[in-house]
């Protein structure tokens, strides 16, 4: 008989923007080479799948195991709706800010994918926008005391005040007042590079000076603009993503707070560590702070170019006094819950759909309904097959994140 619960090991991504210590510490790795550890992936992505660690220490691919046993590992329902494990769980350590991005809706991803297939654009071409037919909603929860990000356009009044109070940007004010936010955003995204350089050169210099002399906080766009340039000697080809830093909400999440990024909301991670859960897709439209391809026409079509009030998710206990809290998202692909307590405790629950549990703080013993135990230490994770009752035991301080598919 097959086990119901498997210990799994994820994949590290060493992107240049990653930090050096957080993920190595979590995974008990000695980072002697001082490599950036940007992301730790837990899931069954075709190219970067997690591995199941068997009791004898040998490993098999979780992707292959799911392919070979789809109904056992996914449930009939999840297999028939998604055909795969529909989510990917990650830990991120953001040292340098990421590109500004937007994800398409499911309908638009399907349309865009088919258009690019029909146009004969190779799947890995740098100018390819749609690499699969899926949407990519994301939810994240801060692990660091503060996690900073850009999320959606700020209010029209706030944008007007920014333009009016920033000498170098005030030239844009008449356009914004007469034609509105869309016209403003389209204008800066389509400007000639030479004009971008001319408009932003003095501004960047000014922000560098203000940051160096302690006149800015992380709630000021200028702080992040200066951070981007403080280690570069010359200002050439200034990234037009800079404008967005002045136009978007700057959000600071406290540890344990989360946010959901739905299709169309432009966003960028600025700094900190988080747990992130997303649909299994690579569909990203970029909008700046990147050397990669920007398809402005496609971006404008799929971006919500209107003010958004960021909605911070606090994590709500699923029942009164439950150690398990939910960060509710309006999607059927995934759900993210946190299980947390101090002291000695046993928690019993049932996995209706496939689950991945990651121990972010502390470790635990998990027992399935056949009585079989697995020890999961801090930084380790397990995959739970559907329709499994299980018990978690832990003493001390424990913080676990559970990714699963909401009951359909
Ligand atoms: Zn994203």
GROMACS .gro file of C-alpha atoms and ligand atoms in nm:
model
  409
    1UNK     CA    1   0.000   0.000   0.000
    2UNK     CA    2   0.120   0.349  -0.079
    3UNK     CA    3   0.186   0.604   0.192
    4UNK     CA    4  -0.061   0.886   0.241
    5UNK     CA    5   0.195   1.144   0.349
    6UNK     CA    6   0.536   1.203   0.186
    7UNK     CA    7   0.830   1.411   0.295
    8UNK     CA    8   0.936   1.636   0.005
    9UNK     CA    9   1.234   1.851  -0.083
   10UNK     CA   10   1.200   2.163  -0.302
   11UNK     CA   11   1.420   2.342  -0.555
   12UNK     CA   12   1.623   2.657  -0.492
   13UNK     CA   13   1.639   2.931  -0.758
   14UNK     CA   14   1.953   3.142  -0.742
   15UNK     CA   15   1.824   3.456  -0.915
   16UNK     CA   16   2.055   3.755  -0.875
   17UNK     CA   17   1.800   3.955  -0.671
   18UNK     CA   18   1.792   3.700  -0.390
   19UNK     CA   19   1.934   3.733  -0.040
   20UNK     CA   20   2.224   3.530   0.095
   21UNK     CA   21   2.113   3.411   0.437
   22UNK     CA   22   1.740   3.362   0.484
   23UNK     CA   23   1.675   3.058   0.265
   24UNK     CA   24   2.008   2.887   0.351
   25UNK     CA   25   1.924   2.934   0.721
   26UNK     CA   26   1.571   2.797   0.670
   27UNK     CA   27   1.703   2.492   0.484
   28UNK     CA   28   2.009   2.444   0.710
   29UNK     CA   29   2.247   2.496   0.417
   30UNK     CA   30   2.590   2.653   0.463
   31UNK     CA   31   2.612   2.914   0.186
   32UNK     CA   32   2.992   2.912   0.167
   33UNK     CA   33   2.998   3.041  -0.193
   34UNK     CA   34   2.782   3.342  -0.097
   35UNK     CA   35   2.535   3.265  -0.375
   36UNK     CA   36   2.201   3.449  -0.386
   37UNK     CA   37   1.914   3.226  -0.272
   38UNK     CA   38   1.608   3.397  -0.425
   39UNK     CA   39   1.331   3.136  -0.422
   40UNK     CA   40   1.258   2.794  -0.280
   41UNK     CA   41   0.993   2.607  -0.482
   42UNK     CA   42   0.761   2.339  -0.348
   43UNK     CA   43   0.534   2.178  -0.604
   44UNK     CA   44   0.520   1.969  -0.917
   45UNK     CA   45   0.632   2.215  -1.183
   46UNK     CA   46   0.740   2.017  -1.492
   47UNK     CA   47   1.088   2.175  -1.502
   48UNK     CA   48   1.154   2.235  -1.132
   49UNK     CA   49   0.964   1.966  -0.948
   50UNK     CA   50   1.004   1.883  -0.582
   51UNK     CA   51   1.130   1.539  -0.490
   52UNK     CA   52   0.977   1.286  -0.259
   53UNK     CA   53   1.225   1.157   0.000
   54UNK     CA   54   1.149   0.791   0.061
   55UNK     CA   55   1.205   0.621   0.398
   56UNK     CA   56   1.532   0.466   0.273
   57UNK     CA   57   1.663   0.814   0.179
   58UNK     CA   58   1.625   0.775  -0.198
   59UNK     CA   59   1.433   1.034  -0.400
   60UNK     CA   60   1.170   1.028  -0.673
   61UNK     CA   61   1.022   1.321  -0.863
   62UNK     CA   62   0.689   1.445  -0.727
   63UNK     CA   63   0.592   1.541  -1.083
   64UNK     CA   64   0.651   1.184  -1.205
   65UNK     CA   65   0.473   1.036  -0.904
   66UNK     CA   66   0.165   1.254  -0.970
   67UNK     CA   67   0.173   1.171  -1.343
   68UNK     CA   68   0.182   0.799  -1.260
   69UNK     CA   69  -0.087   0.818  -0.988
   70UNK     CA   70  -0.304   1.118  -1.075
   71UNK     CA   71  -0.623   1.019  -0.898
   72UNK     CA   72  -0.448   0.898  -0.583
   73UNK     CA   73  -0.232   1.211  -0.554
   74UNK     CA   74  -0.475   1.478  -0.677
   75UNK     CA   75  -0.827   1.332  -0.619
   76UNK     CA   76  -1.061   1.260  -0.910
   77UNK     CA   77  -1.205   1.608  -0.890
   78UNK     CA   78  -0.877   1.804  -0.894
   79UNK     CA   79  -0.739   1.577  -1.167
   80UNK     CA   80  -1.047   1.626  -1.386
   81UNK     CA   81  -1.053   2.006  -1.339
   82UNK     CA   82  -0.680   2.086  -1.351
   83UNK     CA   83  -0.501   1.772  -1.477
   84UNK     CA   84  -0.204   1.858  -1.251
   85UNK     CA   85  -0.115   1.994  -0.909
   86UNK     CA   86  -0.263   2.340  -0.970
   87UNK     CA   87  -0.042   2.540  -0.732
   88UNK     CA   88   0.319   2.621  -0.659
   89UNK     CA   89   0.432   2.720  -0.307
   90UNK     CA   90   0.744   2.934  -0.271
   91UNK     CA   91   0.959   3.106  -0.013
   92UNK     CA   92   1.111   3.430  -0.144
   93UNK     CA   93   1.398   3.640  -0.012
   94UNK     CA   94   1.395   3.974  -0.194
   95UNK     CA   95   1.722   4.167  -0.153
   96UNK     CA   96   1.700   4.372  -0.475
   97UNK     CA   97   1.362   4.475  -0.609
   98UNK     CA   98   1.195   4.263  -0.875
   99UNK     CA   99   1.052   4.374  -1.209
  100UNK     CA  100   0.709   4.536  -1.220
  101UNK     CA  101   0.462   4.284  -1.356
  102UNK     CA  102   0.104   4.210  -1.444
  103UNK     CA  103  -0.058   3.869  -1.490
  104UNK     CA  104  -0.338   3.807  -1.742
  105UNK     CA  105  -0.682   3.664  -1.670
  106UNK     CA  106  -0.742   3.299  -1.762
  107UNK     CA  107  -0.947   3.393  -2.070
  108UNK     CA  108  -0.680   3.637  -2.191
  109UNK     CA  109  -0.397   3.392  -2.123
  110UNK     CA  110  -0.574   3.134  -2.338
  111UNK     CA  111  -0.634   3.387  -2.617
  112UNK     CA  112  -0.280   3.526  -2.598
  113UNK     CA  113  -0.125   3.179  -2.600
  114UNK     CA  114  -0.321   3.078  -2.908
  115UNK     CA  115  -0.242   3.402  -3.092
  116UNK     CA  116   0.131   3.356  -3.030
  117UNK     CA  117   0.114   2.988  -3.130
  118UNK     CA  118  -0.064   3.084  -3.454
  119UNK     CA  119   0.194   3.356  -3.518
  120UNK     CA  120   0.466   3.091  -3.488
  121UNK     CA  121   0.654   3.261  -3.200
  122UNK     CA  122   0.878   2.996  -3.035
  123UNK     CA  123   0.774   2.917  -2.677
  124UNK     CA  124   1.111   3.031  -2.536
  125UNK     CA  125   1.154   3.341  -2.754
  126UNK     CA  126   1.248   3.644  -2.540
  127UNK     CA  127   0.956   3.843  -2.684
  128UNK     CA  128   0.702   3.567  -2.614
  129UNK     CA  129   0.439   3.691  -2.364
  130UNK     CA  130   0.233   3.375  -2.302
  131UNK     CA  131   0.416   3.055  -2.216
  132UNK     CA  132   0.107   2.860  -2.115
  133UNK     CA  133  -0.273   2.892  -2.120
  134UNK     CA  134  -0.316   2.959  -1.751
  135UNK     CA  135  -0.370   3.263  -1.531
  136UNK     CA  136  -0.128   3.333  -1.245
  137UNK     CA  137  -0.303   3.480  -0.943
  138UNK     CA  138  -0.073   3.503  -0.640
  139UNK     CA  139  -0.111   3.538  -0.266
  140UNK     CA  140   0.174   3.611  -0.029
  141UNK     CA  141   0.230   3.638   0.346
  142UNK     CA  142   0.520   3.829   0.502
  143UNK     CA  143   0.776   3.624   0.696
  144UNK     CA  144   1.002   3.920   0.775
  145UNK     CA  145   0.897   4.191   1.023
  146UNK     CA  146   0.830   4.410   0.719
  147UNK     CA  147   0.772   4.315   0.357
  148UNK     CA  148   0.765   4.600   0.103
  149UNK     CA  149   0.593   4.594  -0.233
  150UNK     CA  150   0.428   4.804  -0.502
  151UNK     CA  151   0.063   4.712  -0.556
  152UNK     CA  152  -0.172   4.888  -0.801
  153UNK     CA  153  -0.208   5.258  -0.879
  154UNK     CA  154  -0.255   5.494  -0.585
  155UNK     CA  155  -0.547   5.738  -0.563
  156UNK     CA  156  -0.585   6.009  -0.828
  157UNK     CA  157  -0.538   6.275  -0.558
  158UNK     CA  158  -0.216   6.113  -0.442
  159UNK     CA  159  -0.083   6.088  -0.799
  160UNK     CA  160  -0.175   6.452  -0.862
  161UNK     CA  161   0.006   6.558  -0.545
  162UNK     CA  162   0.314   6.357  -0.647
  163UNK     CA  163   0.324   6.521  -0.990
  164UNK     CA  164   0.267   6.867  -0.846
  165UNK     CA  165   0.533   6.827  -0.575
  166UNK     CA  166   0.804   6.661  -0.784
  167UNK     CA  167   0.960   6.930  -1.004
  168UNK     CA  168   1.093   6.687  -1.264
  169UNK     CA  169   0.753   6.517  -1.305
  170UNK     CA  170   0.537   6.831  -1.294
  171UNK     CA  171   0.557   6.860  -1.672
  172UNK     CA  172   0.319   6.560  -1.678
  173UNK     CA  173   0.057   6.731  -1.464
  174UNK     CA  174  -0.143   6.903  -1.745
  175UNK     CA  175  -0.170   6.576  -1.939
  176UNK     CA  176  -0.288   6.392  -1.627
  177UNK     CA  177  -0.544   6.660  -1.540
  178UNK     CA  178  -0.683   6.685  -1.893
  179UNK     CA  179  -0.673   6.325  -2.009
  180UNK     CA  180  -0.649   6.116  -1.693
  181UNK     CA  181  -0.444   5.830  -1.555
  182UNK     CA  182  -0.457   5.601  -1.859
  183UNK     CA  183  -0.319   5.872  -2.087
  184UNK     CA  184  -0.046   5.952  -1.833
  185UNK     CA  185   0.063   5.589  -1.798
  186UNK     CA  186   0.052   5.523  -2.171
  187UNK     CA  187   0.257   5.838  -2.231
  188UNK     CA  188   0.541   5.741  -1.998
  189UNK     CA  189   0.541   5.379  -2.116
  190UNK     CA  190   0.569   5.487  -2.481
  191UNK     CA  191   0.814   5.778  -2.437
  192UNK     CA  192   1.141   5.770  -2.629
  193UNK     CA  193   1.427   5.643  -2.412
  194UNK     CA  194   1.616   5.972  -2.462
  195UNK     CA  195   1.319   6.163  -2.320
  196UNK     CA  196   1.293   5.923  -2.025
  197UNK     CA  197   1.661   5.985  -1.951
  198UNK     CA  198   1.618   6.361  -1.979
  199UNK     CA  199   1.314   6.366  -1.749
  200UNK     CA  200   1.451   6.135  -1.482
  201UNK     CA  201   1.824   6.213  -1.470
  202UNK     CA  202   1.804   6.507  -1.231
  203UNK     CA  203   1.530   6.338  -1.028
  204UNK     CA  204   1.739   6.026  -0.967
  205UNK     CA  205   2.039   6.241  -0.863
  206UNK     CA  206   1.816   6.434  -0.623
  207UNK     CA  207   1.669   6.118  -0.468
  208UNK     CA  208   2.021   5.972  -0.424
  209UNK     CA  209   2.121   6.284  -0.233
  210UNK     CA  210   1.804   6.286  -0.023
  211UNK     CA  211   1.842   5.919   0.072
  212UNK     CA  212   2.211   5.959   0.155
  213UNK     CA  213   2.128   6.253   0.382
  214UNK     CA  214   1.842   6.074   0.560
  215UNK     CA  215   1.557   6.278   0.415
  216UNK     CA  216   1.357   5.978   0.290
  217UNK     CA  217   1.177   5.679   0.442
  218UNK     CA  218   1.068   5.357   0.274
  219UNK     CA  219   0.721   5.507   0.234
  220UNK     CA  220   0.874   5.758  -0.015
  221UNK     CA  221   0.907   5.654  -0.381
  222UNK     CA  222   1.243   5.831  -0.384
  223UNK     CA  223   1.390   5.587  -0.128
  224UNK     CA  224   1.336   5.296  -0.370
  225UNK     CA  225   1.451   5.497  -0.671
  226UNK     CA  226   1.773   5.580  -0.488
  227UNK     CA  227   1.819   5.217  -0.379
  228UNK     CA  228   1.811   5.114  -0.745
  229UNK     CA  229   2.096   5.346  -0.837
  230UNK     CA  230   2.311   5.380  -0.527
  231UNK     CA  231   2.564   5.124  -0.648
  232UNK     CA  232   2.586   5.238  -1.009
  233UNK     CA  233   2.837   5.500  -1.123
  234UNK     CA  234   2.656   5.635  -1.425
  235UNK     CA  235   2.296   5.696  -1.518
  236UNK     CA  236   2.244   5.558  -1.865
  237UNK     CA  237   1.917   5.427  -2.008
  238UNK     CA  238   1.712   5.498  -1.698
  239UNK     CA  239   1.440   5.234  -1.659
  240UNK     CA  240   1.090   5.375  -1.723
  241UNK     CA  241   0.966   5.154  -1.440
  242UNK     CA  242   1.082   5.445  -1.218
  243UNK     CA  243   0.762   5.633  -1.306
  244UNK     CA  244   0.554   5.349  -1.164
  245UNK     CA  245   0.727   5.377  -0.827
  246UNK     CA  246   0.581   5.730  -0.808
  247UNK     CA  247   0.236   5.622  -0.934
  248UNK     CA  248   0.180   5.297  -0.738
  249UNK     CA  249   0.084   5.223  -0.377
  250UNK     CA  250   0.389   5.146  -0.163
  251UNK     CA  251   0.270   4.876   0.078
  252UNK     CA  252   0.443   4.761   0.396
  253UNK     CA  253   0.312   4.428   0.525
  254UNK     CA  254   0.392   4.331   0.881
  255UNK     CA  255   0.493   3.973   0.963
  256UNK     CA  256   0.190   3.746   0.916
  257UNK     CA  257   0.000   3.991   0.695
  258UNK     CA  258  -0.079   3.893   0.337
  259UNK     CA  259  -0.197   4.032   0.008
  260UNK     CA  260  -0.360   3.882  -0.302
  261UNK     CA  261  -0.260   3.995  -0.650
  262UNK     CA  262  -0.541   3.934  -0.891
  263UNK     CA  263  -0.513   3.945  -1.270
  264UNK     CA  264  -0.440   4.293  -1.401
  265UNK     CA  265  -0.301   4.447  -1.080
  266UNK     CA  266   0.051   4.577  -1.149
  267UNK     CA  267   0.290   4.485  -0.869
  268UNK     CA  268   0.654   4.452  -0.775
  269UNK     CA  269   0.824   4.307  -0.470
  270UNK     CA  270   1.068   4.555  -0.320
  271UNK     CA  271   1.225   4.400  -0.011
  272UNK     CA  272   1.180   4.128   0.250
  273UNK     CA  273   1.095   3.763   0.289
  274UNK     CA  274   0.763   3.595   0.222
  275UNK     CA  275   0.572   3.278   0.151
  276UNK     CA  276   0.402   3.295  -0.186
  277UNK     CA  277   0.141   3.068  -0.340
  278UNK     CA  278   0.039   3.087  -0.704
  279UNK     CA  279  -0.133   2.905  -0.986
  280UNK     CA  280   0.100   2.687  -1.191
  281UNK     CA  281   0.183   2.932  -1.474
  282UNK     CA  282   0.468   3.146  -1.612
  283UNK     CA  283   0.252   3.414  -1.773
  284UNK     CA  284   0.408   3.749  -1.683
  285UNK     CA  285   0.372   4.080  -1.865
  286UNK     CA  286   0.654   4.310  -1.758
  287UNK     CA  287   0.614   4.681  -1.697
  288UNK     CA  288   0.959   4.799  -1.599
  289UNK     CA  289   1.260   4.761  -1.366
  290UNK     CA  290   1.379   4.490  -1.601
  291UNK     CA  291   1.619   4.443  -1.889
  292UNK     CA  292   1.364   4.196  -2.032
  293UNK     CA  293   1.120   4.254  -2.317
  294UNK     CA  294   0.827   4.494  -2.252
  295UNK     CA  295   0.531   4.465  -2.487
  296UNK     CA  296   0.365   4.798  -2.406
  297UNK     CA  297   0.053   4.744  -2.619
  298UNK     CA  298  -0.011   4.403  -2.460
  299UNK     CA  299   0.067   4.539  -2.113
  300UNK     CA  300  -0.181   4.828  -2.144
  301UNK     CA  301  -0.454   4.588  -2.258
  302UNK     CA  302  -0.422   4.373  -1.946
  303UNK     CA  303  -0.338   4.627  -1.675
  304UNK     CA  304  -0.599   4.774  -1.441
  305UNK     CA  305  -0.506   5.139  -1.493
  306UNK     CA  306  -0.718   5.280  -1.213
  307UNK     CA  307  -0.666   5.342  -0.843
  308UNK     CA  308  -0.667   5.038  -0.614
  309UNK     CA  309  -0.687   5.038  -0.236
  310UNK     CA  310  -0.459   4.753  -0.123
  311UNK     CA  311  -0.650   4.499   0.082
  312UNK     CA  312  -0.427   4.354   0.352
  313UNK     CA  313  -0.521   4.000   0.459
  314UNK     CA  314  -0.473   3.944   0.831
  315UNK     CA  315  -0.520   3.567   0.844
  316UNK     CA  316  -0.853   3.475   1.005
  317UNK     CA  317  -0.891   3.165   1.230
  318UNK     CA  318  -1.099   2.905   1.040
  319UNK     CA  319  -1.303   2.846   1.356
  320UNK     CA  320  -1.297   3.022   1.691
  321UNK     CA  321  -0.964   2.951   1.873
  322UNK     CA  322  -0.834   2.734   1.587
  323UNK     CA  323  -0.454   2.739   1.542
  324UNK     CA  324  -0.524   2.740   1.168
  325UNK     CA  325  -0.598   3.073   0.994
  326UNK     CA  326  -0.687   3.141   0.633
  327UNK     CA  327  -0.582   3.406   0.381
  328UNK     CA  328  -0.888   3.385   0.164
  329UNK     CA  329  -0.845   3.433  -0.212
  330UNK     CA  330  -1.116   3.440  -0.479
  331UNK     CA  331  -0.967   3.159  -0.690
  332UNK     CA  332  -1.026   2.784  -0.723
  333UNK     CA  333  -0.663   2.690  -0.796
  334UNK     CA  334  -0.527   2.726  -0.444
  335UNK     CA  335  -0.575   2.831  -0.084
  336UNK     CA  336  -0.317   2.930   0.177
  337UNK     CA  337  -0.357   2.870   0.551
  338UNK     CA  338  -0.119   2.921   0.841
  339UNK     CA  339  -0.104   2.683   1.137
  340UNK     CA  340   0.063   2.833   1.440
  341UNK     CA  341   0.093   2.776   1.814
  342UNK     CA  342   0.325   2.790   2.115
  343UNK     CA  343   0.370   2.505   2.360
  344UNK     CA  344   0.276   2.140   2.337
  345UNK     CA  345  -0.027   2.068   2.128
  346UNK     CA  346  -0.190   1.814   1.899
  347UNK     CA  347  -0.399   1.931   1.604
  348UNK     CA  348  -0.624   1.701   1.405
  349UNK     CA  349  -0.759   1.778   1.062
  350UNK     CA  350  -0.828   1.622   0.724
  351UNK     CA  351  -0.687   1.687   0.379
  352UNK     CA  352  -0.975   1.684   0.131
  353UNK     CA  353  -0.748   1.773  -0.162
  354UNK     CA  354  -0.369   1.749  -0.211
  355UNK     CA  355  -0.180   1.958   0.045
  356UNK     CA  356   0.175   2.076   0.095
  357UNK     CA  357   0.277   2.181   0.446
  358UNK     CA  358   0.600   2.373   0.501
  359UNK     CA  359   0.753   2.423   0.845
  360UNK     CA  360   0.874   2.783   0.852
  361UNK     CA  361   0.940   2.788   1.228
  362UNK     CA  362   0.981   2.483   1.447
  363UNK     CA  363   0.920   2.124   1.346
  364UNK     CA  364   0.638   1.873   1.393
  365UNK     CA  365   0.543   1.508   1.380
  366UNK     CA  366   0.262   1.422   1.142
  367UNK     CA  367   0.065   1.099   1.170
  368UNK     CA  368  -0.182   0.966   0.913
  369UNK     CA  369  -0.488   0.753   0.999
  370UNK     CA  370  -0.292   0.429   0.951
  371UNK     CA  371  -0.070   0.539   1.241
  372UNK     CA  372   0.237   0.607   1.028
  373UNK     CA  373   0.454   0.899   1.147
  374UNK     CA  374   0.679   1.142   0.965
  375UNK     CA  375   0.912   1.386   1.138
  376UNK     CA  376   0.922   1.724   0.961
  377UNK     CA  377   1.190   1.962   1.088
  378UNK     CA  378   1.211   2.338   1.040
  379UNK     CA  379   1.255   2.412   0.668
  380UNK     CA  380   1.119   2.073   0.568
  381UNK     CA  381   0.788   2.001   0.399
  382UNK     CA  382   0.542   1.723   0.329
  383UNK     CA  383   0.291   1.633   0.059
  384UNK     CA  384  -0.040   1.492   0.182
  385UNK     CA  385  -0.260   1.291  -0.054
  386UNK     CA  386  -0.634   1.369  -0.063
  387UNK     CA  387  -0.886   1.221   0.181
  388UNK     CA  388  -0.628   1.176   0.456
  389UNK     CA  389  -0.705   1.239   0.820
  390UNK     CA  390  -0.394   1.345   1.004
  391UNK     CA  391  -0.261   1.468   1.338
  392UNK     CA  392   0.014   1.722   1.391
  393UNK     CA  393   0.211   1.721   1.717
  394UNK     CA  394   0.458   1.985   1.819
  395UNK     CA  395   0.613   2.140   2.128
  396UNK     CA  396   0.758   2.488   2.136
  397UNK     CA  397   0.689   2.754   1.881
  398UNK     CA  398   0.561   2.629   1.546
  399UNK     CA  399   0.458   2.815   1.230
  400UNK     CA  400   0.347   2.609   0.929
  401UNK     CA  401   0.206   2.714   0.593
  402UNK     CA  402  -0.042   2.485   0.424
  403UNK     CA  403  -0.118   2.506   0.052
  404UNK     CA  404  -0.418   2.316  -0.080
  405UNK     CA  405  -0.698   2.325  -0.335
  406UNK     CA  406  -1.023   2.469  -0.199
  407UNK     CA  407  -1.301   2.213  -0.206
  408UNK     CA  408  -1.458   2.250  -0.548
  409LIG    ZN1  409   0.353   3.848  -0.986
   0.00000   0.00000   0.00000
